[in-house]
GROMACS .gro file of N, CA and C in nm:
model
  384
    1MET      N    1  -4.918  -8.204  -1.739
    1MET     CA    2  -4.899  -8.108  -1.887
    1MET      C    3  -4.982  -7.997  -1.922
    2ALA      N    4  -5.123  -8.011  -1.886
    2ALA     CA    5  -5.198  -7.914  -1.926
    2ALA      C    6  -5.160  -7.730  -1.815
    3ALA      N    7  -5.143  -7.811  -1.700
    3ALA     CA    8  -5.116  -7.714  -1.617
    3ALA      C    9  -5.001  -7.661  -1.652
    4ALA      N   10  -4.873  -7.708  -1.661
    4ALA     CA   11  -4.743  -7.650  -1.727
    4ALA      C   12  -4.795  -7.567  -1.814
    5LEU      N   13  -4.823  -7.574  -1.921
    5LEU     CA   14  -4.879  -7.515  -2.022
    5LEU      C   15  -4.916  -7.408  -1.971
    6LEU      N   16  -5.072  -7.397  -1.887
    6LEU     CA   17  -5.098  -7.261  -1.858
    6LEU      C   18  -5.037  -7.228  -1.806
    7LEU      N   19  -4.943  -7.226  -1.705
    7LEU     CA   20  -4.864  -7.157  -1.662
    7LEU      C   21  -4.761  -7.070  -1.745
    8LEU      N   22  -4.724  -7.113  -1.860
    8LEU     CA   23  -4.647  -7.067  -1.963
    8LEU      C   24  -4.755  -6.950  -2.004
    9CYS      N   25  -4.872  -6.984  -2.003
    9CYS     CA   26  -4.947  -6.831  -2.031
    9CYS      C   27  -4.987  -6.749  -1.957
   10SER      N   28  -4.938  -6.735  -1.857
   10SER     CA   29  -4.964  -6.632  -1.736
   10SER      C   30  -4.871  -6.479  -1.768
   11GLY      N   31  -4.836  -6.446  -1.901
   11GLY     CA   32  -4.774  -6.325  -1.917
   11GLY      C   33  -4.878  -6.195  -1.894
   12PRO      N   34  -4.786  -6.091  -1.858
   12PRO     CA   35  -4.872  -6.019  -1.808
   12PRO      C   36  -4.997  -5.951  -1.898
   13LEU      N   37  -4.999  -5.936  -2.019
   13LEU     CA   38  -5.074  -5.935  -2.121
   13LEU      C   39  -5.163  -6.026  -2.096
   14PHE      N   40  -5.153  -6.148  -2.105
   14PHE     CA   41  -5.242  -6.258  -2.115
   14PHE      C   42  -5.273  -6.264  -1.952
   15ALA      N   43  -5.272  -6.235  -1.860
   15ALA     CA   44  -5.337  -6.253  -1.716
   15ALA      C   45  -5.422  -6.112  -1.726
   16GLN      N   46  -5.385  -6.001  -1.760
   16GLN     CA   47  -5.495  -5.902  -1.755
   16GLN      C   48  -5.619  -5.917  -1.877
   17SER      N   49  -5.603  -5.956  -1.979
   17SER     CA   50  -5.691  -6.013  -2.063
   17SER      C   51  -5.794  -6.129  -1.987
   18GLN      N   52  -5.769  -6.158  -1.912
   18GLN     CA   53  -5.821  -6.289  -1.885
   18GLN      C   54  -5.893  -6.276  -1.731
   19SER      N   55  -5.875  -6.166  -1.658
   19SER     CA   56  -5.890  -6.147  -1.543
   19SER      C   57  -6.049  -6.116  -1.525
   20GLY      N   58  -6.077  -6.051  -1.615
   20GLY     CA   59  -6.233  -5.985  -1.614
   20GLY      C   60  -6.236  -5.883  -1.531
   21SER      N   61  -6.129  -5.831  -1.441
   21SER     CA   62  -6.138  -5.767  -1.361
   21SER      C   63  -6.085  -5.612  -1.395
   22PRO      N   64  -6.150  -5.480  -1.331
   22PRO     CA   65  -6.044  -5.377  -1.387
   22PRO      C   66  -5.915  -5.383  -1.346
   23PRO      N   67  -5.795  -5.316  -1.436
   23PRO     CA   68  -5.683  -5.283  -1.378
   23PRO      C   69  -5.645  -5.278  -1.257
   24GLY      N   70  -5.566  -5.336  -1.183
   24GLY     CA   71  -5.552  -5.308  -1.033
   24GLY      C   72  -5.624  -5.336  -0.921
   25GLN      N   73  -5.738  -5.409  -0.979
   25GLN     CA   74  -5.814  -5.502  -0.879
   25GLN      C   75  -5.777  -5.629  -0.869
   26ARG      N   76  -5.818  -5.757  -0.792
   26ARG     CA   77  -5.778  -5.866  -0.790
   26ARG      C   78  -5.879  -5.922  -0.825
   27PRO      N   79  -5.889  -6.027  -0.902
   27PRO     CA   80  -6.007  -6.107  -0.952
   27PRO      C   81  -6.044  -6.170  -0.878
   28ASN      N   82  -6.161  -6.221  -0.890
   28ASN     CA   83  -6.251  -6.345  -0.787
   28ASN      C   84  -6.163  -6.425  -0.804
   29PRO      N   85  -6.148  -6.512  -0.707
   29PRO     CA   86  -6.099  -6.653  -0.663
   29PRO      C   87  -6.131  -6.744  -0.741
   30GLU      N   88  -6.281  -6.734  -0.700
   30GLU     CA   89  -6.388  -6.869  -0.787
   30GLU      C   90  -6.394  -6.842  -0.981
   31ARG      N   91  -6.351  -6.712  -0.995
   31ARG     CA   92  -6.372  -6.686  -1.168
   31ARG      C   93  -6.251  -6.758  -1.228
   32ARG      N   94  -6.139  -6.698  -1.122
   32ARG     CA   95  -5.991  -6.715  -1.197
   32ARG      C   96  -5.982  -6.874  -1.249
   33GLU      N   97  -6.052  -6.954  -1.116
   33GLU     CA   98  -5.982  -7.105  -1.115
   33GLU      C   99  -6.072  -7.152  -1.226
   34ALA      N  100  -6.218  -7.122  -1.237
   34ALA     CA  101  -6.297  -7.141  -1.329
   34ALA      C  102  -6.230  -7.134  -1.472
   35LEU      N  103  -6.169  -7.017  -1.483
   35LEU     CA  104  -6.110  -6.968  -1.616
   35LEU      C  105  -6.011  -7.039  -1.638
   36GLN      N  106  -5.891  -7.068  -1.555
   36GLN     CA  107  -5.795  -7.170  -1.539
   36GLN      C  108  -5.841  -7.301  -1.594
   37ARG      N  109  -5.958  -7.361  -1.531
   37ARG     CA  110  -6.004  -7.477  -1.551
   37ARG      C  111  -6.023  -7.492  -1.721
   38GLN      N  112  -6.086  -7.409  -1.781
   38GLN     CA  113  -6.116  -7.396  -1.922
   38GLN      C  114  -6.028  -7.362  -1.970
   39GLN      N  115  -5.938  -7.266  -1.929
   39GLN     CA  116  -5.844  -7.277  -2.050
   39GLN      C  117  -5.725  -7.421  -2.007
   40ALA      N  118  -5.706  -7.484  -1.954
   40ALA     CA  119  -5.629  -7.613  -1.916
   40ALA      C  120  -5.703  -7.723  -2.000
   41GLU      N  121  -5.849  -7.714  -1.996
   41GLU     CA  122  -5.880  -7.816  -2.107
   41GLU      C  123  -5.864  -7.773  -2.244
   42ALA      N  124  -5.919  -7.686  -2.223
   42ALA     CA  125  -5.884  -7.652  -2.443
   42ALA      C  126  -5.767  -7.658  -2.491
   43MET      N  127  -5.659  -7.602  -2.356
   43MET     CA  128  -5.493  -7.663  -2.441
   43MET      C  129  -5.507  -7.800  -2.449
   44SER      N  130  -5.536  -7.881  -2.352
   44SER     CA  131  -5.515  -7.997  -2.336
   44SER      C  132  -5.586  -8.076  -2.486
   45ARG      N  133  -5.711  -8.011  -2.531
   45ARG     CA  134  -5.739  -8.071  -2.652
   45ARG      C  135  -5.645  -8.044  -2.759
   46LEU      N  136  -5.585  -7.955  -2.762
   46LEU     CA  137  -5.483  -7.926  -2.878
   46LEU      C  138  -5.357  -8.004  -2.888
   47SER      N  139  -5.357  -8.069  -3.008
   47SER     CA  140  -5.213  -8.184  -3.049
   47SER      C  141  -5.084  -8.061  -3.032
   48ALA      N  142  -4.997  -8.151  -2.996
   48ALA     CA  143  -4.837  -8.097  -2.942
   48ALA      C  144  -4.830  -8.005  -3.044
   49THR      N  145  -4.846  -8.031  -3.166
   49THR     CA  146  -4.799  -7.959  -3.307
   49THR      C  147  -4.855  -7.794  -3.272
   50ARG      N  148  -5.032  -7.823  -3.271
   50ARG     CA  149  -5.107  -7.703  -3.237
   50ARG      C  150  -5.056  -7.608  -3.118
   51ARG      N  151  -5.003  -7.688  -2.993
   51ARG     CA  152  -4.963  -7.595  -2.885
   51ARG      C  153  -4.815  -7.527  -2.971
   52GLN      N  154  -4.732  -7.599  -3.027
   52GLN     CA  155  -4.645  -7.521  -3.036
   52GLN      C  156  -4.633  -7.426  -3.119
   53GLN      N  157  -4.722  -7.444  -3.233
   53GLN     CA  158  -4.783  -7.312  -3.304
   53GLN      C  159  -4.840  -7.195  -3.228
   54TYR      N  160  -4.944  -7.236  -3.143
   54TYR     CA  161  -4.964  -7.128  -3.025
   54TYR      C  162  -4.886  -7.025  -2.985
   55PHE      N  163  -4.753  -7.113  -2.927
   55PHE     CA  164  -4.644  -7.053  -2.863
   55PHE      C  165  -4.564  -6.949  -2.932
   56ALA      N  166  -4.570  -6.996  -3.075
   56ALA     CA  167  -4.474  -6.954  -3.168
   56ALA      C  168  -4.557  -6.804  -3.193
   57ASP      N  169  -4.684  -6.823  -3.214
   57ASP     CA  170  -4.767  -6.663  -3.249
   57ASP      C  171  -4.756  -6.621  -3.092
   58ARG      N  172  -4.761  -6.682  -2.967
   58ARG     CA  173  -4.781  -6.605  -2.880
   58ARG      C  174  -4.626  -6.509  -2.862
   59ARG      N  175  -4.523  -6.588  -2.907
   59ARG     CA  176  -4.409  -6.535  -2.883
   59ARG      C  177  -4.412  -6.424  -3.008
   60GLN      N  178  -4.447  -6.408  -3.111
   60GLN     CA  179  -4.451  -6.298  -3.211
   60GLN      C  180  -4.506  -6.209  -3.158
   61LEU      N  181  -4.630  -6.204  -3.135
   61LEU     CA  182  -4.736  -6.131  -3.035
   61LEU      C  183  -4.662  -6.062  -2.941
   62GLU      N  184  -4.611  -6.121  -2.856
   62GLU     CA  185  -4.546  -6.026  -2.755
   62GLU      C  186  -4.418  -5.964  -2.751
   63LYS      N  187  -4.348  -5.997  -2.869
   63LYS     CA  188  -4.238  -5.928  -2.922
   63LYS      C  189  -4.273  -5.833  -3.006
   64ARG      N  190  -4.415  -5.835  -3.073
   64ARG     CA  191  -4.438  -5.701  -3.159
   64ARG      C  192  -4.501  -5.617  -3.022
   65ILE      N  193  -4.582  -5.653  -2.904
   65ILE     CA  194  -4.590  -5.565  -2.828
   65ILE      C  195  -4.491  -5.505  -2.761
   66SER      N  196  -4.363  -5.547  -2.744
   66SER     CA  197  -4.262  -5.531  -2.672
   66SER      C  198  -4.214  -5.388  -2.748
   67SER      N  199  -4.209  -5.428  -2.871
   67SER     CA  200  -4.131  -5.358  -2.984
   67SER      C  201  -4.231  -5.190  -2.959
   68GLN      N  202  -4.367  -5.177  -2.961
   68GLN     CA  203  -4.441  -5.118  -2.991
   68GLN      C  204  -4.422  -5.020  -2.851
   69ARG      N  205  -4.421  -5.100  -2.735
   69ARG     CA  206  -4.422  -5.036  -2.612
   69ARG      C  207  -4.251  -4.947  -2.619
   70LEU      N  208  -4.158  -5.008  -2.638
   70LEU     CA  209  -4.035  -4.920  -2.668
   70LEU      C  210  -4.024  -4.807  -2.746
   71SER      N  211  -4.107  -4.839  -2.871
   71SER     CA  212  -4.107  -4.732  -2.949
   71SER      C  213  -4.175  -4.597  -2.918
   72GLN      N  214  -4.311  -4.631  -2.838
   72GLN     CA  215  -4.409  -4.572  -2.760
   72GLN      C  216  -4.311  -4.453  -2.648
   73LEU      N  217  -4.224  -4.527  -2.584
   73LEU     CA  218  -4.162  -4.501  -2.480
   73LEU      C  219  -4.047  -4.408  -2.555
   74SER      N  220  -3.967  -4.439  -2.672
   74SER     CA  221  -3.889  -4.320  -2.730
   74SER      C  222  -3.952  -4.180  -2.767
   75LYS      N  223  -4.094  -4.202  -2.832
   75LYS     CA  224  -4.161  -4.105  -2.885
   75LYS      C  225  -4.244  -4.012  -2.743
   76ALA      N  226  -4.253  -4.093  -2.626
   76ALA     CA  227  -4.276  -3.985  -2.500
   76ALA      C  228  -4.176  -3.935  -2.481
   77GLU      N  229  -4.043  -3.983  -2.468
   77GLU     CA  230  -3.951  -3.920  -2.416
   77GLU      C  231  -3.911  -3.774  -2.509
   78GLY      N  232  -3.878  -3.831  -2.636
   78GLY     CA  233  -3.893  -3.704  -2.727
   78GLY      C  234  -3.979  -3.591  -2.679
   79CYS      N  235  -4.093  -3.612  -2.690
   79CYS     CA  236  -4.192  -3.511  -2.642
   79CYS      C  237  -4.119  -3.433  -2.538
   80PHE      N  238  -4.127  -3.517  -2.420
   80PHE     CA  239  -4.108  -3.452  -2.290
   80PHE      C  240  -3.963  -3.372  -2.323
   81VAL      N  241  -3.907  -3.423  -2.359
   81VAL     CA  242  -3.773  -3.382  -2.349
   81VAL      C  243  -3.795  -3.231  -2.453
   82LYS      N  244  -3.863  -3.228  -2.525
   82LYS     CA  245  -3.854  -3.074  -2.599
   82LYS      C  246  -3.994  -2.966  -2.547
   83ALA      N  247  -4.046  -3.026  -2.442
   83ALA     CA  248  -4.149  -2.984  -2.356
   83ALA      C  249  -4.084  -2.849  -2.264
   84ARG      N  250  -4.133  -2.734  -2.333
   84ARG     CA  251  -4.080  -2.604  -2.246
   84ARG      C  252  -4.142  -2.577  -2.139
   85ASP      N  253  -4.262  -2.594  -2.102
   85ASP     CA  254  -4.345  -2.551  -1.992
   85ASP      C  255  -4.460  -2.612  -1.963
   86LEU      N  256  -4.530  -2.582  -1.870
   86LEU     CA  257  -4.601  -2.694  -1.809
   86LEU      C  258  -4.709  -2.741  -1.933
   87ALA      N  259  -4.767  -2.670  -1.958
   87ALA     CA  260  -4.875  -2.679  -2.098
   87ALA      C  261  -4.831  -2.801  -2.210
   88ALA      N  262  -4.713  -2.767  -2.230
   88ALA     CA  263  -4.618  -2.884  -2.311
   88ALA      C  264  -4.653  -3.021  -2.267
   89VAL      N  265  -4.586  -2.987  -2.130
   89VAL     CA  266  -4.584  -3.129  -2.063
   89VAL      C  267  -4.713  -3.218  -2.037
   90GLN      N  268  -4.791  -3.151  -2.017
   90GLN     CA  269  -4.970  -3.182  -1.991
   90GLN      C  270  -4.975  -3.255  -2.144
   91SER      N  271  -4.950  -3.195  -2.226
   91SER     CA  272  -5.000  -3.223  -2.386
   91SER      C  273  -4.949  -3.356  -2.380
   92CYS      N  274  -4.754  -3.365  -2.356
   92CYS     CA  275  -4.723  -3.484  -2.387
   92CYS      C  276  -4.771  -3.598  -2.334
   93GLN      N  277  -4.852  -3.581  -2.175
   93GLN     CA  278  -4.884  -3.648  -2.092
   93GLN      C  279  -5.043  -3.713  -2.138
   94ARG      N  280  -5.111  -3.594  -2.207
   94ARG     CA  281  -5.236  -3.677  -2.273
   94ARG      C  282  -5.179  -3.781  -2.399
   95SER      N  283  -5.117  -3.679  -2.453
   95SER     CA  284  -5.109  -3.798  -2.563
   95SER      C  285  -5.068  -3.902  -2.552
   96GLN      N  286  -4.939  -3.959  -2.482
   96GLN     CA  287  -4.917  -4.049  -2.426
   96GLN      C  288  -5.004  -4.148  -2.368
   97HIS      N  289  -5.070  -4.111  -2.256
   97HIS     CA  290  -5.190  -4.187  -2.208
   97HIS      C  291  -5.296  -4.219  -2.317
   98GLN      N  292  -5.325  -4.115  -2.430
   98GLN     CA  293  -5.410  -4.176  -2.525
   98GLN      C  294  -5.347  -4.291  -2.615
   99GLU      N  295  -5.244  -4.271  -2.636
   99GLU     CA  296  -5.175  -4.393  -2.734
   99GLU      C  297  -5.147  -4.537  -2.623
  100VAL      N  298  -5.125  -4.486  -2.506
  100VAL     CA  299  -5.137  -4.605  -2.437
  100VAL      C  300  -5.263  -4.676  -2.451
  101ARG      N  301  -5.364  -4.634  -2.428
  101ARG     CA  302  -5.481  -4.684  -2.405
  101ARG      C  303  -5.520  -4.776  -2.558
  102GLN      N  304  -5.502  -4.683  -2.680
  102GLN     CA  305  -5.533  -4.684  -2.817
  102GLN      C  306  -5.455  -4.855  -2.825
  103GLN      N  307  -5.342  -4.836  -2.799
  103GLN     CA  308  -5.211  -4.967  -2.829
  103GLN      C  309  -5.282  -5.101  -2.720
  104ARG      N  310  -5.313  -5.082  -2.577
  104ARG     CA  311  -5.361  -5.178  -2.557
  104ARG      C  312  -5.484  -5.228  -2.578
  105ARG      N  313  -5.570  -5.117  -2.660
  105ARG     CA  314  -5.700  -5.182  -2.682
  105ARG      C  315  -5.668  -5.277  -2.825
  106GLN      N  316  -5.593  -5.251  -2.886
  106GLN     CA  317  -5.542  -5.356  -3.023
  106GLN      C  318  -5.471  -5.439  -2.963
  107GLN      N  319  -5.372  -5.461  -2.885
  107GLN     CA  320  -5.302  -5.581  -2.809
  107GLN      C  321  -5.395  -5.648  -2.785
  108MET      N  322  -5.545  -5.629  -2.715
  108MET     CA  323  -5.627  -5.693  -2.646
  108MET      C  324  -5.649  -5.755  -2.765
  109ALA      N  325  -5.710  -5.681  -2.840
  109ALA     CA  326  -5.813  -5.751  -2.991
  109ALA      C  327  -5.712  -5.854  -3.028
  110GLU      N  328  -5.584  -5.836  -3.084
  110GLU     CA  329  -5.477  -5.923  -3.119
  110GLU      C  330  -5.488  -6.056  -3.070
  111LEU      N  331  -5.471  -6.076  -2.927
  111LEU     CA  332  -5.462  -6.134  -2.832
  111LEU      C  333  -5.601  -6.256  -2.821
  112ALA      N  334  -5.700  -6.176  -2.820
  112ALA     CA  335  -5.849  -6.229  -2.822
  112ALA      C  336  -5.845  -6.312  -2.984
  113GLU      N  337  -5.799  -6.243  -3.077
  113GLU     CA  338  -5.800  -6.324  -3.193
  113GLU      C  339  -5.736  -6.452  -3.201
  114LEU      N  340  -5.605  -6.426  -3.139
  114LEU     CA  341  -5.524  -6.563  -3.120
  114LEU      C  342  -5.587  -6.695  -3.038
  115GLN      N  343  -5.639  -6.634  -2.944
  115GLN     CA  344  -5.703  -6.742  -2.869
  115GLN      C  345  -5.813  -6.808  -2.960
  116ARG      N  346  -5.894  -6.701  -3.000
  116ARG     CA  347  -6.042  -6.762  -3.062
  116ARG      C  348  -5.968  -6.854  -3.206
  117ARG      N  349  -5.832  -6.799  -3.270
  117ARG     CA  350  -5.771  -6.901  -3.390
  117ARG      C  351  -5.755  -7.017  -3.320
  118TYR      N  352  -5.699  -7.055  -3.198
  118TYR     CA  353  -5.687  -7.200  -3.125
  118TYR      C  354  -5.780  -7.253  -3.061
  119GLY      N  355  -5.882  -7.176  -3.067
  119GLY     CA  356  -6.009  -7.228  -2.972
  119GLY      C  357  -5.990  -7.234  -2.837
  120LEU      N  358  -5.895  -7.131  -2.778
  120LEU     CA  359  -5.920  -7.153  -2.647
  120LEU      C  360  -5.976  -7.034  -2.589
  121PRO      N  361  -6.040  -7.019  -2.432
  121PRO     CA  362  -6.119  -6.937  -2.437
  121PRO      C  363  -6.048  -6.810  -2.389
  122GLY      N  364  -6.193  -6.683  -2.406
  122GLY     CA  365  -6.153  -6.553  -2.329
  122GLY      C  366  -6.179  -6.553  -2.178
  123SER      N  367  -6.227  -6.429  -2.178
  123SER     CA  368  -6.243  -6.391  -2.019
  123SER      C  369  -6.384  -6.477  -1.968
  124ILE      N  370  -6.410  -6.505  -1.886
  124ILE     CA  371  -6.513  -6.562  -1.825
  124ILE      C  372  -6.632  -6.422  -1.864
  125ASN      N  373  -6.728  -6.488  -1.827
  125ASN     CA  374  -6.857  -6.384  -1.842
  125ASN      C  375  -6.840  -6.259  -1.731
  126LYS      N  376  -6.832  -6.143  -1.769
  126LYS     CA  377  -6.813  -6.042  -1.645
  126LYS      C  378  -6.936  -6.021  -1.567
  127ALA      N  379  -7.052  -6.100  -1.607
  127ALA     CA  380  -7.163  -6.050  -1.554
  127ALA      C  381  -7.167  -6.111  -1.389
  128ASP      N  382  -7.077  -6.182  -1.359
  128ASP     CA  383  -7.031  -6.241  -1.225
  128ASP      C  384  -7.042  -6.139  -1.122
   0.00000   0.00000   0.00000
């Protein structure tokens, strides 16, 4: 059962936050297995009710993240549509990139807080 629950935790944001590897780089297989084991152990210690609460909270977080991304896309579209020259397009790109980074940091912090609240492990020590 813990393995099935672990599979449910494999959304893109969750996976990125847990890999401990830079974006675009595959995580170390041993590190991933150790993390998956820790996550399964922690999840198995939660009661069925706590697991349900965790997934309800995760759904809320994922919905909020999705809404933020769609809003950000609309904002970027407005900027690019109004851009009249190369400098304006580049300004839109910089703004969009900065907003993406800021939102990503916020989302990762929110996910870490959710995991902490339920006693689930974060990423494995990155010093390996």
